[in-house]
mmCIF file of N, CA and C in Angstrom:
data_model
loop_
_atom_site.group_PDB
_atom_site.id
_atom_site.type_symbol
_atom_site.label_atom_id
_atom_site.label_comp_id
_atom_site.label_asym_id
_atom_site.label_seq_id
_atom_site.Cartn_x
_atom_site.Cartn_y
_atom_site.Cartn_z
ATOM 1 N N MET T 63 40.591 -33.445 -68.283
ATOM 2 C CA MET T 63 40.655 -33.714 -67.123
ATOM 3 C C MET T 63 42.214 -33.984 -66.948
ATOM 4 N N GLU T 64 42.928 -33.390 -65.818
ATOM 5 C CA GLU T 64 44.242 -34.061 -65.687
ATOM 6 C C GLU T 64 44.409 -35.267 -65.036
ATOM 7 N N GLU T 65 45.885 -35.991 -65.799
ATOM 8 C CA GLU T 65 46.104 -37.217 -65.280
ATOM 9 C C GLU T 65 45.799 -37.702 -64.013
ATOM 10 N N GLU T 66 46.179 -36.529 -63.159
ATOM 11 C CA GLU T 66 46.266 -36.996 -61.435
ATOM 12 C C GLU T 66 44.730 -37.023 -61.184
ATOM 13 N N GLU T 67 43.924 -36.321 -61.750
ATOM 14 C CA GLU T 67 42.561 -36.418 -61.215
ATOM 15 C C GLU T 67 41.854 -37.758 -61.778
ATOM 16 N N ILE T 68 42.363 -38.083 -62.987
ATOM 17 C CA ILE T 68 41.720 -39.216 -63.315
ATOM 18 C C ILE T 68 42.102 -40.468 -62.640
ATOM 19 N N VAL T 69 43.362 -40.469 -62.427
ATOM 20 C CA VAL T 69 43.829 -41.522 -61.393
ATOM 21 C C VAL T 69 43.200 -41.661 -60.226
ATOM 22 N N ARG T 70 42.974 -40.073 -59.658
ATOM 23 C CA ARG T 70 42.244 -40.199 -58.206
ATOM 24 C C ARG T 70 41.210 -40.823 -58.271
ATOM 25 N N LEU T 71 40.317 -40.434 -59.234
ATOM 26 C CA LEU T 71 38.982 -41.173 -59.373
ATOM 27 C C LEU T 71 38.688 -42.647 -59.571
ATOM 28 N N ILE T 72 39.645 -43.085 -60.398
ATOM 29 C CA ILE T 72 39.843 -44.523 -60.759
ATOM 30 C C ILE T 72 39.954 -45.389 -59.455
ATOM 31 N N LYS T 73 40.793 -44.537 -58.511
ATOM 32 C CA LYS T 73 41.070 -45.154 -56.978
ATOM 33 C C LYS T 73 39.916 -44.956 -56.038
ATOM 34 N N GLU T 74 39.133 -43.793 -56.198
ATOM 35 C CA GLU T 74 38.142 -43.423 -55.201
ATOM 36 C C GLU T 74 36.584 -43.859 -55.790
ATOM 37 N N LYS T 75 36.253 -43.592 -56.850
ATOM 38 C CA LYS T 75 35.222 -43.915 -57.649
ATOM 39 C C LYS T 75 35.243 -44.562 -59.178
ATOM 40 N N PRO T 76 35.730 -45.568 -58.974
ATOM 41 C CA PRO T 76 35.865 -46.400 -60.108
ATOM 42 C C PRO T 76 35.014 -46.198 -61.113
ATOM 43 N N GLU T 77 33.915 -46.293 -61.318
ATOM 44 C CA GLU T 77 32.876 -46.047 -62.322
ATOM 45 C C GLU T 77 33.341 -44.830 -63.270
ATOM 46 N N GLU T 78 33.233 -43.593 -62.146
ATOM 47 C CA GLU T 78 33.499 -42.315 -62.719
ATOM 48 C C GLU T 78 34.802 -42.148 -63.335
ATOM 49 N N GLY T 79 36.164 -42.982 -62.708
ATOM 50 C CA GLY T 79 37.361 -42.987 -63.018
ATOM 51 C C GLY T 79 37.465 -43.601 -64.380
ATOM 52 N N ILE T 80 36.827 -44.588 -64.559
ATOM 53 C CA ILE T 80 36.959 -45.659 -65.826
ATOM 54 C C ILE T 80 36.168 -44.559 -67.035
ATOM 55 N N ALA T 81 35.344 -44.133 -66.582
ATOM 56 C CA ALA T 81 34.441 -43.125 -67.446
ATOM 57 C C ALA T 81 35.521 -42.263 -68.137
ATOM 58 N N ALA T 82 36.287 -41.431 -67.278
ATOM 59 C CA ALA T 82 37.041 -40.416 -67.570
ATOM 60 C C ALA T 82 38.171 -41.003 -68.324
ATOM 61 N N ALA T 83 38.874 -42.018 -68.040
ATOM 62 C CA ALA T 83 39.915 -42.609 -68.660
ATOM 63 C C ALA T 83 39.308 -43.022 -70.127
ATOM 64 N N MET T 84 38.372 -43.516 -70.296
ATOM 65 C CA MET T 84 37.676 -43.891 -71.569
ATOM 66 C C MET T 84 37.393 -42.699 -72.392
ATOM 67 N N GLN T 85 36.920 -41.673 -71.643
ATOM 68 C CA GLN T 85 36.522 -40.197 -72.775
ATOM 69 C C GLN T 85 38.220 -39.939 -72.919
ATOM 70 N N ALA T 86 39.006 -39.826 -72.482
ATOM 71 C CA ALA T 86 40.194 -38.954 -72.567
ATOM 72 C C ALA T 86 41.198 -40.240 -73.292
ATOM 73 N N TYR T 87 41.107 -41.510 -73.280
ATOM 74 C CA TYR T 87 42.060 -42.557 -73.872
ATOM 75 C C TYR T 87 41.651 -43.594 -74.735
ATOM 76 N N GLY T 88 40.003 -43.415 -74.751
ATOM 77 C CA GLY T 88 39.244 -44.661 -75.310
ATOM 78 C C GLY T 88 39.882 -44.618 -77.002
ATOM 79 N N ALA T 89 39.590 -43.420 -77.580
ATOM 80 C CA ALA T 89 40.057 -43.531 -78.935
ATOM 81 C C ALA T 89 41.426 -44.053 -79.326
ATOM 82 N N ARG T 90 42.455 -43.537 -78.609
ATOM 83 C CA ARG T 90 43.863 -44.165 -78.817
ATOM 84 C C ARG T 90 44.028 -45.733 -78.249
ATOM 85 N N VAL T 91 43.225 -46.075 -77.215
ATOM 86 C CA VAL T 91 43.117 -47.637 -76.839
ATOM 87 C C VAL T 91 42.574 -48.538 -78.049
ATOM 88 N N ARG T 92 41.268 -47.886 -78.346
ATOM 89 C CA ARG T 92 40.586 -48.606 -79.544
ATOM 90 C C ARG T 92 41.504 -48.915 -80.895
ATOM 91 N N GLY T 93 42.094 -47.780 -81.071
ATOM 92 C CA GLY T 93 43.163 -47.610 -81.921
ATOM 93 C C GLY T 93 43.877 -48.688 -82.116
ATOM 94 N N MET T 94 44.872 -48.700 -80.876
ATOM 95 C CA MET T 94 46.042 -49.819 -80.815
ATOM 96 C C MET T 94 45.250 -51.153 -80.618
ATOM 97 N N ALA T 95 43.970 -51.489 -80.299
ATOM 98 C CA ALA T 95 43.472 -52.675 -80.322
ATOM 99 C C ALA T 95 43.032 -52.938 -81.980
ATOM 100 N N GLU T 96 42.802 -52.309 -82.411
ATOM 101 C CA GLU T 96 42.441 -52.405 -83.980
ATOM 102 C C GLU T 96 43.583 -52.458 -84.820
ATOM 103 N N ARG T 97 44.749 -51.753 -84.533
ATOM 104 C CA ARG T 97 45.978 -52.191 -85.238
ATOM 105 C C ARG T 97 46.281 -53.713 -84.912
ATOM 106 N N VAL T 98 46.425 -54.223 -83.781
ATOM 107 C CA VAL T 98 46.751 -55.388 -83.291
ATOM 108 C C VAL T 98 46.088 -56.373 -83.689
ATOM 109 N N LEU T 99 44.476 -56.382 -83.713
ATOM 110 C CA LEU T 99 43.465 -57.538 -83.912
ATOM 111 C C LEU T 99 43.126 -57.422 -85.374
ATOM 112 N N GLY T 100 43.001 -56.288 -86.099
ATOM 113 C CA GLY T 100 42.428 -56.011 -87.500
ATOM 114 C C GLY T 100 41.077 -55.251 -87.220
ATOM 115 N N ALA T 101 40.697 -54.232 -88.146
ATOM 116 C CA ALA T 101 39.819 -53.361 -87.927
ATOM 117 C C ALA T 101 38.576 -54.212 -88.634
ATOM 118 N N SER T 102 38.757 -55.276 -89.014
ATOM 119 C CA SER T 102 37.515 -55.994 -89.563
ATOM 120 C C SER T 102 36.872 -56.854 -88.239
ATOM 121 N N ARG T 103 37.767 -57.213 -87.147
ATOM 122 C CA ARG T 103 37.243 -58.155 -85.845
ATOM 123 C C ARG T 103 36.808 -56.951 -84.846
ATOM 124 N N GLN T 104 35.638 -56.359 -85.449
ATOM 125 C CA GLN T 104 34.893 -55.172 -84.254
ATOM 126 C C GLN T 104 34.755 -55.891 -82.867
ATOM 127 N N GLU T 105 33.925 -56.862 -83.106
ATOM 128 C CA GLU T 105 33.707 -57.682 -81.860
ATOM 129 C C GLU T 105 34.742 -58.097 -81.036
ATOM 130 N N ASP T 106 35.689 -58.514 -81.430
ATOM 131 C CA ASP T 106 36.945 -58.649 -80.740
ATOM 132 C C ASP T 106 37.704 -57.383 -80.318
ATOM 133 N N VAL T 107 37.516 -56.313 -81.032
ATOM 134 C CA VAL T 107 38.127 -54.900 -80.345
ATOM 135 C C VAL T 107 37.175 -54.776 -79.303
ATOM 136 N N GLU T 108 36.031 -54.478 -79.520
ATOM 137 C CA GLU T 108 35.129 -53.961 -78.578
ATOM 138 C C GLU T 108 35.210 -54.476 -77.259
ATOM 139 N N GLU T 109 35.536 -56.295 -77.393
ATOM 140 C CA GLU T 109 35.758 -56.833 -76.095
ATOM 141 C C GLU T 109 37.041 -56.574 -75.649
ATOM 142 N N CYS T 110 38.027 -56.373 -76.353
ATOM 143 C CA CYS T 110 39.450 -55.911 -75.911
ATOM 144 C C CYS T 110 39.769 -54.633 -75.057
ATOM 145 N N VAL T 111 38.825 -53.768 -75.672
ATOM 146 C CA VAL T 111 38.700 -52.545 -75.241
ATOM 147 C C VAL T 111 38.382 -52.492 -73.731
ATOM 148 N N ALA T 112 36.986 -52.988 -73.553
ATOM 149 C CA ALA T 112 36.559 -53.468 -72.227
ATOM 150 C C ALA T 112 37.448 -54.045 -71.618
ATOM 151 N N ASP T 113 38.162 -55.176 -71.752
ATOM 152 C CA ASP T 113 39.051 -55.854 -71.014
ATOM 153 C C ASP T 113 40.236 -55.015 -70.822
ATOM 154 N N ILE T 114 40.740 -54.088 -71.442
ATOM 155 C CA ILE T 114 41.835 -53.215 -71.413
ATOM 156 C C ILE T 114 41.384 -52.270 -69.999
ATOM 157 N N PHE T 115 40.354 -51.640 -70.029
ATOM 158 C CA PHE T 115 40.053 -50.850 -69.137
ATOM 159 C C PHE T 115 39.861 -51.516 -67.623
ATOM 160 N N VAL T 116 39.166 -52.918 -67.969
ATOM 161 C CA VAL T 116 39.302 -53.510 -66.376
ATOM 162 C C VAL T 116 40.461 -53.522 -65.993
ATOM 163 N N LYS T 117 41.623 -53.993 -66.644
ATOM 164 C CA LYS T 117 43.060 -54.088 -66.410
ATOM 165 C C LYS T 117 43.695 -52.502 -65.915
ATOM 166 N N VAL T 118 43.052 -51.588 -66.220
ATOM 167 C CA VAL T 118 43.728 -50.232 -65.927
ATOM 168 C C VAL T 118 42.982 -50.185 -64.490
ATOM 169 N N TRP T 119 41.779 -50.595 -64.202
ATOM 170 C CA TRP T 119 41.185 -50.581 -62.967
ATOM 171 C C TRP T 119 41.959 -51.326 -61.761
ATOM 172 N N GLN T 120 42.077 -52.384 -62.207
ATOM 173 C CA GLN T 120 42.698 -53.634 -61.598
ATOM 174 C C GLN T 120 44.212 -53.213 -61.158
ATOM 175 N N GLY T 121 44.906 -52.589 -61.794
ATOM 176 C CA GLY T 121 46.285 -51.948 -61.829
ATOM 177 C C GLY T 121 46.490 -50.843 -61.305
ATOM 178 N N ILE T 122 45.571 -50.057 -61.388
ATOM 179 C CA ILE T 122 46.044 -48.307 -61.118
ATOM 180 C C ILE T 122 46.863 -48.218 -59.763
ATOM 181 N N ASP T 123 46.767 -49.510 -58.825
ATOM 182 C CA ASP T 123 47.913 -48.871 -57.817
ATOM 183 C C ASP T 123 49.194 -49.176 -57.976
ATOM 184 N N THR T 124 49.678 -49.912 -59.109
ATOM 185 C CA THR T 124 50.989 -50.011 -59.896
ATOM 186 C C THR T 124 51.443 -48.837 -60.795
ATOM 187 N N TYR T 125 50.323 -47.822 -61.139
ATOM 188 C CA TYR T 125 50.737 -46.844 -61.800
ATOM 189 C C TYR T 125 51.618 -45.836 -61.206
ATOM 190 N N CYS T 126 52.959 -45.571 -61.963
ATOM 191 C CA CYS T 126 53.919 -44.554 -61.191
ATOM 192 C C CYS T 126 54.088 -43.417 -62.058
ATOM 193 N N PRO T 127 53.752 -42.529 -61.706
ATOM 194 C CA PRO T 127 53.720 -41.023 -62.475
ATOM 195 C C PRO T 127 55.180 -40.732 -62.967
ATOM 196 N N GLN T 128 56.111 -41.204 -61.905
ATOM 197 C CA GLN T 128 57.360 -40.805 -62.169
ATOM 198 C C GLN T 128 58.136 -41.805 -63.370
ATOM 199 N N LYS T 129 57.691 -42.813 -63.423
ATOM 200 C CA LYS T 129 58.309 -43.698 -64.739
ATOM 201 C C LYS T 129 57.411 -43.325 -66.096
ATOM 202 N N ALA T 130 56.167 -42.978 -66.188
ATOM 203 C CA ALA T 130 55.567 -42.883 -67.542
ATOM 204 C C ALA T 130 54.198 -42.000 -67.269
ATOM 205 N N GLY T 131 53.886 -41.470 -68.351
ATOM 206 C CA GLY T 131 52.479 -40.598 -68.320
ATOM 207 C C GLY T 131 51.262 -41.544 -68.285
ATOM 208 N N LEU T 132 50.085 -41.287 -67.646
ATOM 209 C CA LEU T 132 49.156 -42.279 -67.785
ATOM 210 C C LEU T 132 48.862 -42.634 -69.020
ATOM 211 N N ALA T 133 48.796 -41.714 -69.949
ATOM 212 C CA ALA T 133 48.331 -42.382 -71.812
ATOM 213 C C ALA T 133 49.561 -43.567 -71.868
ATOM 214 N N PHE T 134 50.532 -43.134 -71.684
ATOM 215 C CA PHE T 134 51.648 -44.248 -72.030
ATOM 216 C C PHE T 134 51.568 -45.509 -71.505
ATOM 217 N N TRP T 135 51.373 -45.399 -70.203
ATOM 218 C CA TRP T 135 51.102 -46.660 -69.254
ATOM 219 C C TRP T 135 49.736 -47.257 -69.657
ATOM 220 N N ILE T 136 48.563 -46.757 -69.810
ATOM 221 C CA ILE T 136 47.379 -47.132 -70.181
ATOM 222 C C ILE T 136 47.652 -48.008 -71.902
ATOM 223 N N LEU T 137 48.372 -47.243 -72.678
ATOM 224 C CA LEU T 137 48.805 -47.759 -74.147
ATOM 225 C C LEU T 137 49.452 -49.178 -73.755
ATOM 226 N N GLY T 138 50.252 -49.338 -72.987
ATOM 227 C CA GLY T 138 51.030 -50.304 -72.779
ATOM 228 C C GLY T 138 50.577 -51.571 -72.624
ATOM 229 N N ILE T 139 49.435 -51.117 -71.421
ATOM 230 C CA ILE T 139 48.527 -52.080 -71.120
ATOM 231 C C ILE T 139 47.604 -52.679 -72.410
ATOM 232 N N ALA T 140 47.023 -51.787 -73.202
ATOM 233 C CA ALA T 140 46.206 -51.955 -74.252
ATOM 234 C C ALA T 140 47.041 -53.008 -75.127
ATOM 235 N N ARG T 141 48.371 -52.635 -75.459
ATOM 236 C CA ARG T 141 49.185 -53.450 -76.400
ATOM 237 C C ARG T 141 49.360 -54.814 -76.014
ATOM 238 N N HIS T 142 49.561 -55.020 -74.784
ATOM 239 C CA HIS T 142 49.505 -56.393 -73.920
ATOM 240 C C HIS T 142 48.288 -56.918 -73.912
ATOM 241 N N VAL T 143 47.207 -56.413 -73.974
ATOM 242 C CA VAL T 143 45.848 -57.281 -73.677
ATOM 243 C C VAL T 143 45.664 -57.592 -75.364
ATOM 244 N N ALA T 144 45.874 -56.729 -76.329
ATOM 245 C CA ALA T 144 45.589 -56.792 -77.584
ATOM 246 C C ALA T 144 46.301 -58.202 -78.189
ATOM 247 N N ILE T 145 47.592 -58.153 -77.773
ATOM 248 C CA ILE T 145 48.473 -59.232 -78.163
ATOM 249 C C ILE T 145 47.807 -60.479 -77.628
ATOM 250 N N ASP T 146 47.511 -60.601 -76.272
ATOM 251 C CA ASP T 146 47.016 -61.947 -75.845
ATOM 252 C C ASP T 146 45.846 -62.197 -76.298
ATOM 253 N N ARG T 147 44.945 -61.150 -76.586
ATOM 254 C CA ARG T 147 43.303 -61.596 -77.393
ATOM 255 C C ARG T 147 44.001 -62.127 -78.565
ATOM 256 N N LEU T 148 44.980 -61.661 -79.429
ATOM 257 C CA LEU T 148 45.320 -61.880 -80.871
ATOM 258 C C LEU T 148 45.657 -63.549 -80.511
ATOM 259 N N ARG T 149 46.697 -64.146 -79.795
ATOM 260 C CA ARG T 149 47.148 -65.348 -79.546
ATOM 261 C C ARG T 149 45.776 -66.104 -79.453
ATOM 262 N N ARG T 150 45.011 -65.771 -78.425
ATOM 263 C CA ARG T 150 43.988 -66.590 -78.152
ATOM 264 C C ARG T 150 43.163 -66.816 -79.396
ATOM 265 N N ILE T 151 42.791 -65.961 -80.082
ATOM 266 C CA ILE T 151 41.931 -65.835 -81.461
ATOM 267 C C ILE T 151 42.979 -66.854 -82.548
ATOM 268 N N ALA T 152 44.168 -66.687 -82.497
ATOM 269 C CA ALA T 152 45.320 -67.322 -83.358
ATOM 270 C C ALA T 152 45.100 -68.979 -82.967
ATOM 271 N N GLY T 153 44.695 -69.466 -81.688
ATOM 272 C CA GLY T 153 44.749 -70.516 -81.163
ATOM 273 C C GLY T 153 43.758 -71.633 -81.326
ATOM 274 N N LYS T 154 42.166 -70.545 -81.808
ATOM 275 C CA LYS T 154 41.277 -70.989 -81.995
ATOM 276 C C LYS T 154 40.867 -71.391 -83.561
ATOM 277 N N GLU T 155 41.276 -70.510 -84.135
ATOM 278 C CA GLU T 155 41.280 -70.853 -85.599
ATOM 279 C C GLU T 155 41.972 -71.884 -86.298
ATOM 280 N N THR T 156 41.017 -72.486 -87.409
ATOM 281 C CA THR T 156 41.698 -73.686 -87.654
ATOM 282 C C THR T 156 42.274 -73.253 -89.181
ATOM 283 N N TRP T 157 43.366 -74.262 -89.544
ATOM 284 C CA TRP T 157 44.131 -74.121 -90.601
ATOM 285 C C TRP T 157 43.702 -75.185 -91.770
ATOM 286 N N PRO T 158 43.633 -74.978 -92.950
ATOM 287 C CA PRO T 158 43.368 -76.045 -93.801
ATOM 288 C C PRO T 158 45.020 -76.672 -93.920
ATOM 289 N N LEU T 159 44.895 -78.011 -94.000
ATOM 290 C CA LEU T 159 46.167 -78.806 -94.257
ATOM 291 C C LEU T 159 46.597 -78.939 -95.750
#
């Protein structure tokens, strides 16, 4: 499916659009989340991937195809969301003194 079609679907039929985006970019998004969070944190990775696609849906009106391709834009969101989650995780962990 073409990028333009995915963007249109996300705007007009969000469930179908996000499903198409997940099919097209889900593996790369998951890979980004695993690299940032660590592959051993599968529960955090799964929640992060879900959060990423919610952000994609919420921010689709800010996507500008003249600035970047859809994959690059989504992976940018993925990186930021994963880093934010890692910071929250690190803030909750306790370290022995």
